[in-house]
Amino acid sequence: MDTRTGVTRREFLRRSLITAAGLATGVSAATVSSEQTSSSESLRLVFATDIHLMQNDALRSEEGLAAAVEAIRALQPRPDLMVCGGDLTDPSPNLNYPAANKLLNRFLGIWTRLHPIETHYVFGNHDFVGTKNPLVSRYDSRFGKGLFEKRLGLPRLYYSFEKRGWRFIILDDVCLNPEGDYYAEYKADQLDFVQSELKAHKEKPTVLVNHIPTFSVFGKLVGFARFVATDFKRRPSLVSRNGQNLANVIRNSGANVKLVLAGHLHHQERLEIDGVSYLNGGAICGNWWKGPMMGCPEGFNVIDLRSDGSFKIAYKTYGWRAG
């Protein structure tokens, strides 16, 4: 038995069904979809993550982002809701404040072409500002997560909202150590927040979203197991170091949680655990605008959420090719 979770290995294996879409063979260049069938009315959500806009349009990243935006605008039916899963820009941890703000302006100038689609933003590790730049002041309100919060008008980086009978809980699992390196962890205040939200809205179908995955098999599959939530002071996290704590909150609540969305890995992966779908989405930028990421092309997820709690997931590419 794992003393942290109270779950035996046999119980975990019995409860867990893992379907890692595209991990072994890559994702097709068209669409990968999965469905919990129903014919009831839908709420169309676009989950787009890991844009990594570069400075000075390096690698044609602005062209790529514009192509993705146009593909989203062309969707029929039109999306009702957008969630951007983090890493809006790429080099911001190394930039000073004016440079980071200028790059974020470039991102927003393209992204806001999606107006009036309601959009929510998740904080990603590349959204830190100045954390790898020794020349910037750590006491400036824009340091770290400050610029992201100010420019996007976010009073805090975890919150909830409701749309068409579905509950959404936006979380921030990206943390910073004293050396300026990031790691992933669900802090106690956010776990308490999730617990309170699920208790208050137990019957509502619910989607949780954060940047770094709760769980993943990606690291082990591609030989990065040494990076996965082990040495938090020296290595970045591919997954949360306490994902089991969030899973315990979800399971113990008995609430109607359907999906937990994340990005970060740039690869499409879906795990089914305790009846919850953990979807780690492919990236808008693919392999940082250099082509597909280990077979997963540039793209975004279109998720049709139905009023009875069922849903359909489709990974959509948008036709851009690295030059």
PDB file of C-alpha atoms in Angstrom:
ATOM      1  CA  MET A   1       0.000   0.000   0.000  1.00  0.00           C
ATOM      2  CA  ASP A   2       1.096   3.559  -0.704  1.00  0.00           C
ATOM      3  CA  THR A   3       0.882   5.197   2.722  1.00  0.00           C
ATOM      4  CA  ARG A   4       0.374   8.625   1.144  1.00  0.00           C
ATOM      5  CA  THR A   5      -2.735   7.612  -0.752  1.00  0.00           C
ATOM      6  CA  GLY A   6      -4.135   4.634   1.125  1.00  0.00           C
ATOM      7  CA  VAL A   7      -4.335   2.769  -2.181  1.00  0.00           C
ATOM      8  CA  THR A   8      -2.812  -0.637  -2.828  1.00  0.00           C
ATOM      9  CA  ARG A   9      -1.013  -1.331  -6.087  1.00  0.00           C
ATOM     10  CA  ARG A  10      -3.704  -3.841  -7.062  1.00  0.00           C
ATOM     11  CA  GLU A  11      -6.477  -1.316  -6.377  1.00  0.00           C
ATOM     12  CA  PHE A  12      -4.696   1.342  -8.418  1.00  0.00           C
ATOM     13  CA  LEU A  13      -4.199  -0.970 -11.385  1.00  0.00           C
ATOM     14  CA  ARG A  14      -7.802  -2.125 -11.187  1.00  0.00           C
ATOM     15  CA  ARG A  15      -9.118   1.430 -11.165  1.00  0.00           C
ATOM     16  CA  SER A  16      -6.769   2.859 -13.762  1.00  0.00           C
ATOM     17  CA  LEU A  17      -7.176   2.578 -17.500  1.00  0.00           C
ATOM     18  CA  ILE A  18      -4.480   4.367 -19.474  1.00  0.00           C
ATOM     19  CA  THR A  19      -5.009   5.399 -23.083  1.00  0.00           C
ATOM     20  CA  ALA A  20      -2.057   7.490 -24.205  1.00  0.00           C
ATOM     21  CA  ALA A  21      -3.234   8.745 -27.563  1.00  0.00           C
ATOM     22  CA  GLY A  22      -0.360   8.997 -29.980  1.00  0.00           C
ATOM     23  CA  LEU A  23       2.440   8.267 -27.511  1.00  0.00           C
ATOM     24  CA  ALA A  24       3.696   5.148 -29.222  1.00  0.00           C
ATOM     25  CA  THR A  25       2.861   5.816 -32.831  1.00  0.00           C
ATOM     26  CA  GLY A  26       2.290   9.571 -33.008  1.00  0.00           C
ATOM     27  CA  VAL A  27      -0.883  11.504 -33.640  1.00  0.00           C
ATOM     28  CA  SER A  28      -2.241  11.590 -37.157  1.00  0.00           C
ATOM     29  CA  ALA A  29      -2.026  14.853 -39.061  1.00  0.00           C
ATOM     30  CA  ALA A  30      -5.809  15.190 -39.196  1.00  0.00           C
ATOM     31  CA  THR A  31      -7.873  14.511 -36.089  1.00  0.00           C
ATOM     32  CA  VAL A  32      -7.776  12.132 -33.145  1.00  0.00           C
ATOM     33  CA  SER A  33     -11.114  11.955 -31.365  1.00  0.00           C
ATOM     34  CA  SER A  34     -12.690  10.082 -28.501  1.00  0.00           C
ATOM     35  CA  GLU A  35     -16.243  10.216 -27.274  1.00  0.00           C
ATOM     36  CA  GLN A  36     -18.606   9.478 -24.436  1.00  0.00           C
ATOM     37  CA  THR A  37     -21.734   9.299 -26.543  1.00  0.00           C
ATOM     38  CA  SER A  38     -24.843  11.397 -26.082  1.00  0.00           C
ATOM     39  CA  SER A  39     -27.122  13.525 -28.219  1.00  0.00           C
ATOM     40  CA  SER A  40     -27.834  16.301 -25.715  1.00  0.00           C
ATOM     41  CA  GLU A  41     -26.953  19.966 -26.217  1.00  0.00           C
ATOM     42  CA  SER A  42     -23.243  20.808 -26.240  1.00  0.00           C
ATOM     43  CA  LEU A  43     -20.954  23.485 -24.882  1.00  0.00           C
ATOM     44  CA  ARG A  44     -17.992  23.722 -27.267  1.00  0.00           C
ATOM     45  CA  LEU A  45     -14.670  24.259 -25.493  1.00  0.00           C
ATOM     46  CA  VAL A  46     -11.344  24.829 -27.237  1.00  0.00           C
ATOM     47  CA  PHE A  47      -8.347  23.900 -25.097  1.00  0.00           C
ATOM     48  CA  ALA A  48      -5.244  25.399 -26.703  1.00  0.00           C
ATOM     49  CA  THR A  49      -1.935  25.231 -24.905  1.00  0.00           C
ATOM     50  CA  ASP A  50       1.806  25.851 -25.192  1.00  0.00           C
ATOM     51  CA  ILE A  51       2.049  28.586 -27.792  1.00  0.00           C
ATOM     52  CA  HIS A  52       5.643  29.614 -27.010  1.00  0.00           C
ATOM     53  CA  LEU A  53       5.648  32.795 -29.075  1.00  0.00           C
ATOM     54  CA  MET A  54       9.253  33.713 -29.873  1.00  0.00           C
ATOM     55  CA  GLN A  55      10.940  37.109 -30.000  1.00  0.00           C
ATOM     56  CA  ASN A  56      11.232  38.791 -33.404  1.00  0.00           C
ATOM     57  CA  ASP A  57       8.988  36.163 -35.020  1.00  0.00           C
ATOM     58  CA  ALA A  58      11.769  33.576 -34.719  1.00  0.00           C
ATOM     59  CA  LEU A  59      10.868  30.254 -36.370  1.00  0.00           C
ATOM     60  CA  ARG A  60       7.831  32.035 -37.890  1.00  0.00           C
ATOM     61  CA  SER A  61       6.022  31.629 -34.583  1.00  0.00           C
ATOM     62  CA  GLU A  62       3.736  34.626 -35.183  1.00  0.00           C
ATOM     63  CA  GLU A  63       2.692  33.168 -38.517  1.00  0.00           C
ATOM     64  CA  GLY A  64       2.012  29.838 -36.833  1.00  0.00           C
ATOM     65  CA  LEU A  65      -0.031  31.404 -34.049  1.00  0.00           C
ATOM     66  CA  ALA A  66      -2.051  33.419 -36.563  1.00  0.00           C
ATOM     67  CA  ALA A  67      -2.783  30.224 -38.507  1.00  0.00           C
ATOM     68  CA  ALA A  68      -3.979  28.492 -35.333  1.00  0.00           C
ATOM     69  CA  VAL A  69      -6.216  31.439 -34.457  1.00  0.00           C
ATOM     70  CA  GLU A  70      -7.774  31.424 -37.918  1.00  0.00           C
ATOM     71  CA  ALA A  71      -8.411  27.676 -37.661  1.00  0.00           C
ATOM     72  CA  ILE A  72     -10.174  28.186 -34.334  1.00  0.00           C
ATOM     73  CA  ARG A  73     -12.217  31.069 -35.762  1.00  0.00           C
ATOM     74  CA  ALA A  74     -13.299  28.842 -38.646  1.00  0.00           C
ATOM     75  CA  LEU A  75     -14.629  26.040 -36.437  1.00  0.00           C
ATOM     76  CA  GLN A  76     -18.263  25.106 -36.914  1.00  0.00           C
ATOM     77  CA  PRO A  77     -20.076  25.122 -34.597  1.00  0.00           C
ATOM     78  CA  ARG A  78     -18.248  28.151 -33.243  1.00  0.00           C
ATOM     79  CA  PRO A  79     -16.556  27.671 -29.849  1.00  0.00           C
ATOM     80  CA  ASP A  80     -18.416  28.920 -26.784  1.00  0.00           C
ATOM     81  CA  LEU A  81     -15.360  28.985 -24.559  1.00  0.00           C
ATOM     82  CA  MET A  82     -11.560  29.102 -24.856  1.00  0.00           C
ATOM     83  CA  VAL A  83      -9.068  27.965 -22.245  1.00  0.00           C
ATOM     84  CA  CYS A  84      -5.431  28.757 -22.988  1.00  0.00           C
ATOM     85  CA  GLY A  85      -3.315  26.262 -21.086  1.00  0.00           C
ATOM     86  CA  GLY A  86      -0.207  28.372 -20.481  1.00  0.00           C
ATOM     87  CA  ASP A  87       3.230  29.098 -21.947  1.00  0.00           C
ATOM     88  CA  LEU A  88       1.917  32.003 -23.998  1.00  0.00           C
ATOM     89  CA  THR A  89       5.447  33.118 -24.828  1.00  0.00           C
ATOM     90  CA  ASP A  90       8.760  31.281 -24.757  1.00  0.00           C
ATOM     91  CA  PRO A  91      11.743  33.323 -23.459  1.00  0.00           C
ATOM     92  CA  SER A  92      10.037  35.442 -20.781  1.00  0.00           C
ATOM     93  CA  PRO A  93      11.933  33.916 -17.815  1.00  0.00           C
ATOM     94  CA  ASN A  94      15.135  35.271 -19.386  1.00  0.00           C
ATOM     95  CA  LEU A  95      13.786  38.691 -20.370  1.00  0.00           C
ATOM     96  CA  ASN A  96      13.633  42.045 -18.641  1.00  0.00           C
ATOM     97  CA  TYR A  97      10.247  43.618 -18.012  1.00  0.00           C
ATOM     98  CA  PRO A  98       9.961  45.844 -21.113  1.00  0.00           C
ATOM     99  CA  ALA A  99      10.987  42.997 -23.426  1.00  0.00           C
ATOM    100  CA  ALA A 100       8.608  40.527 -21.790  1.00  0.00           C
ATOM    101  CA  ASN A 101       5.759  43.039 -21.941  1.00  0.00           C
ATOM    102  CA  LYS A 102       6.438  43.728 -25.627  1.00  0.00           C
ATOM    103  CA  LEU A 103       6.354  40.019 -26.430  1.00  0.00           C
ATOM    104  CA  LEU A 104       3.138  39.536 -24.467  1.00  0.00           C
ATOM    105  CA  ASN A 105       1.670  42.433 -26.456  1.00  0.00           C
ATOM    106  CA  ARG A 106       2.560  40.591 -29.662  1.00  0.00           C
ATOM    107  CA  PHE A 107       0.831  37.475 -28.369  1.00  0.00           C
ATOM    108  CA  LEU A 108      -2.321  39.311 -27.320  1.00  0.00           C
ATOM    109  CA  GLY A 109      -2.442  41.229 -30.582  1.00  0.00           C
ATOM    110  CA  ILE A 110      -2.894  37.931 -32.416  1.00  0.00           C
ATOM    111  CA  TRP A 111      -4.795  35.929 -29.800  1.00  0.00           C
ATOM    112  CA  THR A 112      -7.490  38.536 -29.233  1.00  0.00           C
ATOM    113  CA  ARG A 113      -8.622  38.103 -32.838  1.00  0.00           C
ATOM    114  CA  LEU A 114     -10.687  35.338 -31.243  1.00  0.00           C
ATOM    115  CA  HIS A 115     -12.878  37.972 -29.588  1.00  0.00           C
ATOM    116  CA  PRO A 116     -15.712  37.745 -28.569  1.00  0.00           C
ATOM    117  CA  ILE A 117     -15.128  34.100 -27.564  1.00  0.00           C
ATOM    118  CA  GLU A 118     -14.881  33.978 -23.757  1.00  0.00           C
ATOM    119  CA  THR A 119     -11.255  33.168 -22.894  1.00  0.00           C
ATOM    120  CA  HIS A 120      -9.560  32.015 -19.698  1.00  0.00           C
ATOM    121  CA  TYR A 121      -5.803  31.741 -19.166  1.00  0.00           C
ATOM    122  CA  VAL A 122      -3.744  29.223 -17.196  1.00  0.00           C
ATOM    123  CA  PHE A 123      -0.250  30.092 -15.947  1.00  0.00           C
ATOM    124  CA  GLY A 124       2.631  28.101 -17.472  1.00  0.00           C
ATOM    125  CA  ASN A 125       6.276  27.829 -16.483  1.00  0.00           C
ATOM    126  CA  HIS A 126       7.366  29.912 -19.500  1.00  0.00           C
ATOM    127  CA  ASP A 127       5.055  32.705 -18.329  1.00  0.00           C
ATOM    128  CA  PHE A 128       7.401  33.588 -15.469  1.00  0.00           C
ATOM    129  CA  VAL A 129       9.155  36.902 -16.122  1.00  0.00           C
ATOM    130  CA  GLY A 130      12.737  37.631 -15.134  1.00  0.00           C
ATOM    131  CA  THR A 131      13.267  34.524 -13.024  1.00  0.00           C
ATOM    132  CA  LYS A 132      16.335  33.567 -15.077  1.00  0.00           C
ATOM    133  CA  ASN A 133      17.576  37.127 -15.573  1.00  0.00           C
ATOM    134  CA  PRO A 134      19.974  38.250 -12.820  1.00  0.00           C
ATOM    135  CA  LEU A 135      19.709  41.894 -13.930  1.00  0.00           C
ATOM    136  CA  VAL A 136      16.035  42.406 -13.075  1.00  0.00           C
ATOM    137  CA  SER A 137      14.740  43.430  -9.669  1.00  0.00           C
ATOM    138  CA  ARG A 138      13.063  40.640  -7.719  1.00  0.00           C
ATOM    139  CA  TYR A 139      11.096  43.310  -5.852  1.00  0.00           C
ATOM    140  CA  ASP A 140       9.311  44.635  -8.933  1.00  0.00           C
ATOM    141  CA  SER A 141       5.589  43.792  -8.970  1.00  0.00           C
ATOM    142  CA  ARG A 142       6.041  42.381 -12.477  1.00  0.00           C
ATOM    143  CA  PHE A 143       8.569  39.766 -11.352  1.00  0.00           C
ATOM    144  CA  GLY A 144       7.660  36.091 -11.577  1.00  0.00           C
ATOM    145  CA  LYS A 145       3.912  35.792 -12.105  1.00  0.00           C
ATOM    146  CA  GLY A 146       3.173  39.490 -11.674  1.00  0.00           C
ATOM    147  CA  LEU A 147       3.230  40.642 -15.303  1.00  0.00           C
ATOM    148  CA  PHE A 148       1.018  37.733 -16.400  1.00  0.00           C
ATOM    149  CA  GLU A 149      -1.536  38.556 -13.699  1.00  0.00           C
ATOM    150  CA  LYS A 150      -1.524  42.290 -14.412  1.00  0.00           C
ATOM    151  CA  ARG A 151      -1.760  42.113 -18.205  1.00  0.00           C
ATOM    152  CA  LEU A 152      -4.495  39.474 -18.202  1.00  0.00           C
ATOM    153  CA  GLY A 153      -6.450  41.133 -15.406  1.00  0.00           C
ATOM    154  CA  LEU A 154      -6.373  38.152 -13.068  1.00  0.00           C
ATOM    155  CA  PRO A 155      -6.848  38.867  -9.345  1.00  0.00           C
ATOM    156  CA  ARG A 156      -5.399  35.431  -8.658  1.00  0.00           C
ATOM    157  CA  LEU A 157      -4.308  32.440 -10.708  1.00  0.00           C
ATOM    158  CA  TYR A 158      -6.792  29.901  -9.371  1.00  0.00           C
ATOM    159  CA  TYR A 159     -10.525  30.415  -9.479  1.00  0.00           C
ATOM    160  CA  SER A 160     -13.757  28.854 -10.707  1.00  0.00           C
ATOM    161  CA  PHE A 161     -16.624  29.753 -13.000  1.00  0.00           C
ATOM    162  CA  GLU A 162     -19.685  28.161 -14.532  1.00  0.00           C
ATOM    163  CA  LYS A 163     -20.974  28.038 -18.089  1.00  0.00           C
ATOM    164  CA  ARG A 164     -24.092  26.258 -19.345  1.00  0.00           C
ATOM    165  CA  GLY A 165     -24.293  23.964 -16.347  1.00  0.00           C
ATOM    166  CA  TRP A 166     -20.611  22.960 -16.378  1.00  0.00           C
ATOM    167  CA  ARG A 167     -18.219  23.997 -13.595  1.00  0.00           C
ATOM    168  CA  PHE A 168     -14.636  24.953 -14.424  1.00  0.00           C
ATOM    169  CA  ILE A 169     -11.811  25.156 -11.893  1.00  0.00           C
ATOM    170  CA  ILE A 170      -8.630  26.882 -13.079  1.00  0.00           C
ATOM    171  CA  LEU A 171      -5.552  25.946 -11.034  1.00  0.00           C
ATOM    172  CA  ASP A 172      -1.935  27.097 -10.857  1.00  0.00           C
ATOM    173  CA  ASP A 173       0.429  24.195 -10.175  1.00  0.00           C
ATOM    174  CA  VAL A 174       3.611  25.986 -11.339  1.00  0.00           C
ATOM    175  CA  CYS A 175       5.934  26.831  -8.450  1.00  0.00           C
ATOM    176  CA  LEU A 176       9.323  28.535  -8.182  1.00  0.00           C
ATOM    177  CA  ASN A 177      12.249  27.552  -5.983  1.00  0.00           C
ATOM    178  CA  PRO A 178      14.804  30.055  -4.597  1.00  0.00           C
ATOM    179  CA  GLU A 179      17.197  29.326  -7.461  1.00  0.00           C
ATOM    180  CA  GLY A 180      14.612  30.419 -10.016  1.00  0.00           C
ATOM    181  CA  ASP A 181      13.770  26.925 -11.272  1.00  0.00           C
ATOM    182  CA  TYR A 182      10.178  25.797 -11.617  1.00  0.00           C
ATOM    183  CA  TYR A 183       8.532  22.693 -10.256  1.00  0.00           C
ATOM    184  CA  ALA A 184       4.948  21.449 -10.172  1.00  0.00           C
ATOM    185  CA  GLU A 185       2.928  21.014  -6.997  1.00  0.00           C
ATOM    186  CA  TYR A 186      -0.636  21.494  -5.804  1.00  0.00           C
ATOM    187  CA  LYS A 187      -0.284  23.733  -2.764  1.00  0.00           C
ATOM    188  CA  ALA A 188      -2.538  23.255   0.258  1.00  0.00           C
ATOM    189  CA  ASP A 189      -4.596  26.395  -0.382  1.00  0.00           C
ATOM    190  CA  GLN A 190      -5.514  25.193  -3.865  1.00  0.00           C
ATOM    191  CA  LEU A 191      -6.334  21.677  -2.701  1.00  0.00           C
ATOM    192  CA  ASP A 192      -8.605  23.220  -0.059  1.00  0.00           C
ATOM    193  CA  PHE A 193     -10.164  25.400  -2.753  1.00  0.00           C
ATOM    194  CA  VAL A 194     -10.853  22.399  -4.989  1.00  0.00           C
ATOM    195  CA  GLN A 195     -12.323  20.471  -2.067  1.00  0.00           C
ATOM    196  CA  SER A 196     -14.625  23.374  -1.197  1.00  0.00           C
ATOM    197  CA  GLU A 197     -15.705  23.861  -4.816  1.00  0.00           C
ATOM    198  CA  LEU A 198     -16.475  20.188  -5.336  1.00  0.00           C
ATOM    199  CA  LYS A 199     -18.420  20.002  -2.086  1.00  0.00           C
ATOM    200  CA  ALA A 200     -20.505  23.048  -3.042  1.00  0.00           C
ATOM    201  CA  HIS A 201     -21.244  21.847  -6.583  1.00  0.00           C
ATOM    202  CA  LYS A 202     -21.154  18.093  -6.174  1.00  0.00           C
ATOM    203  CA  GLU A 203     -23.664  17.243  -8.896  1.00  0.00           C
ATOM    204  CA  LYS A 204     -22.356  19.613 -11.562  1.00  0.00           C
ATOM    205  CA  PRO A 205     -20.172  18.121 -14.314  1.00  0.00           C
ATOM    206  CA  THR A 206     -16.759  19.667 -13.677  1.00  0.00           C
ATOM    207  CA  VAL A 207     -13.527  20.345 -15.580  1.00  0.00           C
ATOM    208  CA  LEU A 208     -10.242  21.156 -13.824  1.00  0.00           C
ATOM    209  CA  VAL A 209      -7.404  22.837 -15.729  1.00  0.00           C
ATOM    210  CA  ASN A 210      -3.747  23.435 -14.894  1.00  0.00           C
ATOM    211  CA  HIS A 211      -0.518  23.644 -16.887  1.00  0.00           C
ATOM    212  CA  ILE A 212       1.724  20.813 -15.700  1.00  0.00           C
ATOM    213  CA  PRO A 213       0.011  17.402 -15.788  1.00  0.00           C
ATOM    214  CA  THR A 214      -1.320  15.685 -12.709  1.00  0.00           C
ATOM    215  CA  PHE A 215      -0.232  12.330 -14.139  1.00  0.00           C
ATOM    216  CA  SER A 216       1.555  11.155 -17.286  1.00  0.00           C
ATOM    217  CA  VAL A 217       3.325   8.134 -18.731  1.00  0.00           C
ATOM    218  CA  PHE A 218       5.113  10.289 -21.312  1.00  0.00           C
ATOM    219  CA  GLY A 219       8.359  10.695 -19.377  1.00  0.00           C
ATOM    220  CA  LYS A 220       8.815   6.998 -18.806  1.00  0.00           C
ATOM    221  CA  LEU A 221       7.928   6.154 -22.384  1.00  0.00           C
ATOM    222  CA  VAL A 222      10.532   8.446 -23.918  1.00  0.00           C
ATOM    223  CA  GLY A 223      13.250   7.818 -21.345  1.00  0.00           C
ATOM    224  CA  PHE A 224      12.835  10.970 -19.277  1.00  0.00           C
ATOM    225  CA  ALA A 225      11.884   9.117 -16.088  1.00  0.00           C
ATOM    226  CA  ARG A 226      14.759  10.766 -14.232  1.00  0.00           C
ATOM    227  CA  PHE A 227      13.061  14.144 -14.769  1.00  0.00           C
ATOM    228  CA  VAL A 228       9.646  13.194 -13.488  1.00  0.00           C
ATOM    229  CA  ALA A 229       8.978  14.731 -10.095  1.00  0.00           C
ATOM    230  CA  THR A 230      12.093  13.387  -8.402  1.00  0.00           C
ATOM    231  CA  ASP A 231      14.902  15.905  -7.852  1.00  0.00           C
ATOM    232  CA  PHE A 232      12.892  19.115  -7.524  1.00  0.00           C
ATOM    233  CA  LYS A 233      15.837  21.370  -6.788  1.00  0.00           C
ATOM    234  CA  ARG A 234      17.856  20.407  -9.832  1.00  0.00           C
ATOM    235  CA  ARG A 235      15.428  19.293 -12.505  1.00  0.00           C
ATOM    236  CA  PRO A 236      12.187  20.668 -13.904  1.00  0.00           C
ATOM    237  CA  SER A 237       8.966  18.746 -13.418  1.00  0.00           C
ATOM    238  CA  LEU A 238       7.206  16.939 -16.221  1.00  0.00           C
ATOM    239  CA  VAL A 239       4.330  16.157 -13.849  1.00  0.00           C
ATOM    240  CA  SER A 240       3.129  17.355 -10.472  1.00  0.00           C
ATOM    241  CA  ARG A 241       5.057  15.964  -7.547  1.00  0.00           C
ATOM    242  CA  ASN A 242       1.844  15.459  -5.550  1.00  0.00           C
ATOM    243  CA  GLY A 243      -0.732  14.636  -8.198  1.00  0.00           C
ATOM    244  CA  GLN A 244      -2.080  11.875  -5.986  1.00  0.00           C
ATOM    245  CA  ASN A 245      -3.252  14.560  -3.540  1.00  0.00           C
ATOM    246  CA  LEU A 246      -5.470  16.153  -6.167  1.00  0.00           C
ATOM    247  CA  ALA A 247      -6.749  12.740  -7.247  1.00  0.00           C
ATOM    248  CA  ASN A 248      -7.591  11.951  -3.616  1.00  0.00           C
ATOM    249  CA  VAL A 249      -9.551  15.193  -3.243  1.00  0.00           C
ATOM    250  CA  ILE A 250     -11.502  14.389  -6.399  1.00  0.00           C
ATOM    251  CA  ARG A 251     -12.181  10.791  -5.398  1.00  0.00           C
ATOM    252  CA  ASN A 252     -13.104  11.545  -1.794  1.00  0.00           C
ATOM    253  CA  SER A 253     -15.465  14.344  -2.816  1.00  0.00           C
ATOM    254  CA  GLY A 254     -17.716  12.022  -4.771  1.00  0.00           C
ATOM    255  CA  ALA A 255     -18.228  14.966  -7.114  1.00  0.00           C
ATOM    256  CA  ASN A 256     -19.010  14.771 -10.808  1.00  0.00           C
ATOM    257  CA  VAL A 257     -15.511  15.549 -12.117  1.00  0.00           C
ATOM    258  CA  LYS A 258     -15.215  14.597 -15.774  1.00  0.00           C
ATOM    259  CA  LEU A 259     -11.945  16.055 -17.059  1.00  0.00           C
ATOM    260  CA  VAL A 260      -8.590  17.326 -15.822  1.00  0.00           C
ATOM    261  CA  LEU A 261      -6.825  19.248 -18.592  1.00  0.00           C
ATOM    262  CA  ALA A 262      -3.118  20.095 -18.801  1.00  0.00           C
ATOM    263  CA  GLY A 263      -0.424  20.982 -21.302  1.00  0.00           C
ATOM    264  CA  HIS A 264       3.359  21.268 -20.839  1.00  0.00           C
ATOM    265  CA  LEU A 265       4.388  18.012 -22.547  1.00  0.00           C
ATOM    266  CA  HIS A 266       3.532  19.100 -26.110  1.00  0.00           C
ATOM    267  CA  HIS A 267       2.055  15.656 -26.720  1.00  0.00           C
ATOM    268  CA  GLN A 268      -1.494  14.350 -26.821  1.00  0.00           C
ATOM    269  CA  GLU A 269      -2.116  11.884 -24.020  1.00  0.00           C
ATOM    270  CA  ARG A 270      -5.225  10.705 -22.203  1.00  0.00           C
ATOM    271  CA  LEU A 271      -5.398   8.690 -19.007  1.00  0.00           C
ATOM    272  CA  GLU A 272      -8.565   7.334 -17.400  1.00  0.00           C
ATOM    273  CA  ILE A 273      -8.327   7.040 -13.614  1.00  0.00           C
ATOM    274  CA  ASP A 274     -11.270   6.555 -11.248  1.00  0.00           C
ATOM    275  CA  GLY A 275     -13.659   7.553 -14.014  1.00  0.00           C
ATOM    276  CA  VAL A 276     -11.882  10.875 -14.619  1.00  0.00           C
ATOM    277  CA  SER A 277     -10.209  11.683 -17.959  1.00  0.00           C
ATOM    278  CA  TYR A 278      -6.791  13.297 -17.537  1.00  0.00           C
ATOM    279  CA  LEU A 279      -6.101  14.924 -20.912  1.00  0.00           C
ATOM    280  CA  ASN A 280      -2.609  16.285 -21.546  1.00  0.00           C
ATOM    281  CA  GLY A 281      -2.934  18.271 -24.752  1.00  0.00           C
ATOM    282  CA  GLY A 282      -0.681  18.598 -27.758  1.00  0.00           C
ATOM    283  CA  ALA A 283       0.866  22.023 -28.320  1.00  0.00           C
ATOM    284  CA  ILE A 284      -0.010  24.878 -30.645  1.00  0.00           C
ATOM    285  CA  CYS A 285       3.749  25.130 -31.309  1.00  0.00           C
ATOM    286  CA  GLY A 286       4.377  21.389 -31.684  1.00  0.00           C
ATOM    287  CA  ASN A 287       8.093  20.935 -31.046  1.00  0.00           C
ATOM    288  CA  TRP A 288       8.719  24.632 -30.330  1.00  0.00           C
ATOM    289  CA  TRP A 289       7.859  25.612 -33.937  1.00  0.00           C
ATOM    290  CA  LYS A 290      10.296  23.067 -35.362  1.00  0.00           C
ATOM    291  CA  GLY A 291       7.729  20.504 -36.495  1.00  0.00           C
ATOM    292  CA  PRO A 292       5.814  17.724 -34.720  1.00  0.00           C
ATOM    293  CA  MET A 293       6.749  16.740 -31.185  1.00  0.00           C
ATOM    294  CA  MET A 294       7.624  13.051 -31.425  1.00  0.00           C
ATOM    295  CA  GLY A 295       4.863  12.485 -33.962  1.00  0.00           C
ATOM    296  CA  CYS A 296       2.331  14.867 -32.402  1.00  0.00           C
ATOM    297  CA  PRO A 297       1.706  17.769 -34.810  1.00  0.00           C
ATOM    298  CA  GLU A 298       0.860  21.357 -33.965  1.00  0.00           C
ATOM    299  CA  GLY A 299      -2.741  21.533 -32.812  1.00  0.00           C
ATOM    300  CA  PHE A 300      -5.413  22.106 -30.188  1.00  0.00           C
ATOM    301  CA  ASN A 301      -8.293  20.194 -28.604  1.00  0.00           C
ATOM    302  CA  VAL A 302     -11.956  20.766 -29.366  1.00  0.00           C
ATOM    303  CA  ILE A 303     -14.101  19.355 -26.563  1.00  0.00           C
ATOM    304  CA  ASP A 304     -17.868  19.198 -26.865  1.00  0.00           C
ATOM    305  CA  LEU A 305     -19.323  19.089 -23.344  1.00  0.00           C
ATOM    306  CA  ARG A 306     -22.910  17.907 -23.136  1.00  0.00           C
ATOM    307  CA  SER A 307     -25.518  18.795 -20.553  1.00  0.00           C
ATOM    308  CA  ASP A 308     -25.758  15.199 -19.318  1.00  0.00           C
ATOM    309  CA  GLY A 309     -22.031  15.170 -18.464  1.00  0.00           C
ATOM    310  CA  SER A 310     -20.846  13.256 -21.515  1.00  0.00           C
ATOM    311  CA  PHE A 311     -18.251  14.733 -23.850  1.00  0.00           C
ATOM    312  CA  LYS A 312     -16.355  14.321 -27.107  1.00  0.00           C
ATOM    313  CA  ILE A 313     -12.669  15.184 -27.576  1.00  0.00           C
ATOM    314  CA  ALA A 314     -11.063  15.891 -30.958  1.00  0.00           C
ATOM    315  CA  TYR A 315      -7.442  16.945 -31.503  1.00  0.00           C
ATOM    316  CA  LYS A 316      -7.313  19.333 -34.458  1.00  0.00           C
ATOM    317  CA  THR A 317      -4.286  20.337 -36.477  1.00  0.00           C
ATOM    318  CA  TYR A 318      -4.312  23.592 -38.403  1.00  0.00           C
ATOM    319  CA  GLY A 319      -2.118  23.091 -41.450  1.00  0.00           C
ATOM    320  CA  TRP A 320       0.963  25.106 -40.469  1.00  0.00           C
ATOM    321  CA  ARG A 321       4.340  23.593 -41.326  1.00  0.00           C
ATOM    322  CA  ALA A 322       7.752  24.443 -39.921  1.00  0.00           C
ATOM    323  CA  GLY A 323      10.073  25.973 -42.509  1.00  0.00           C
TER     324      GLY A 323
END
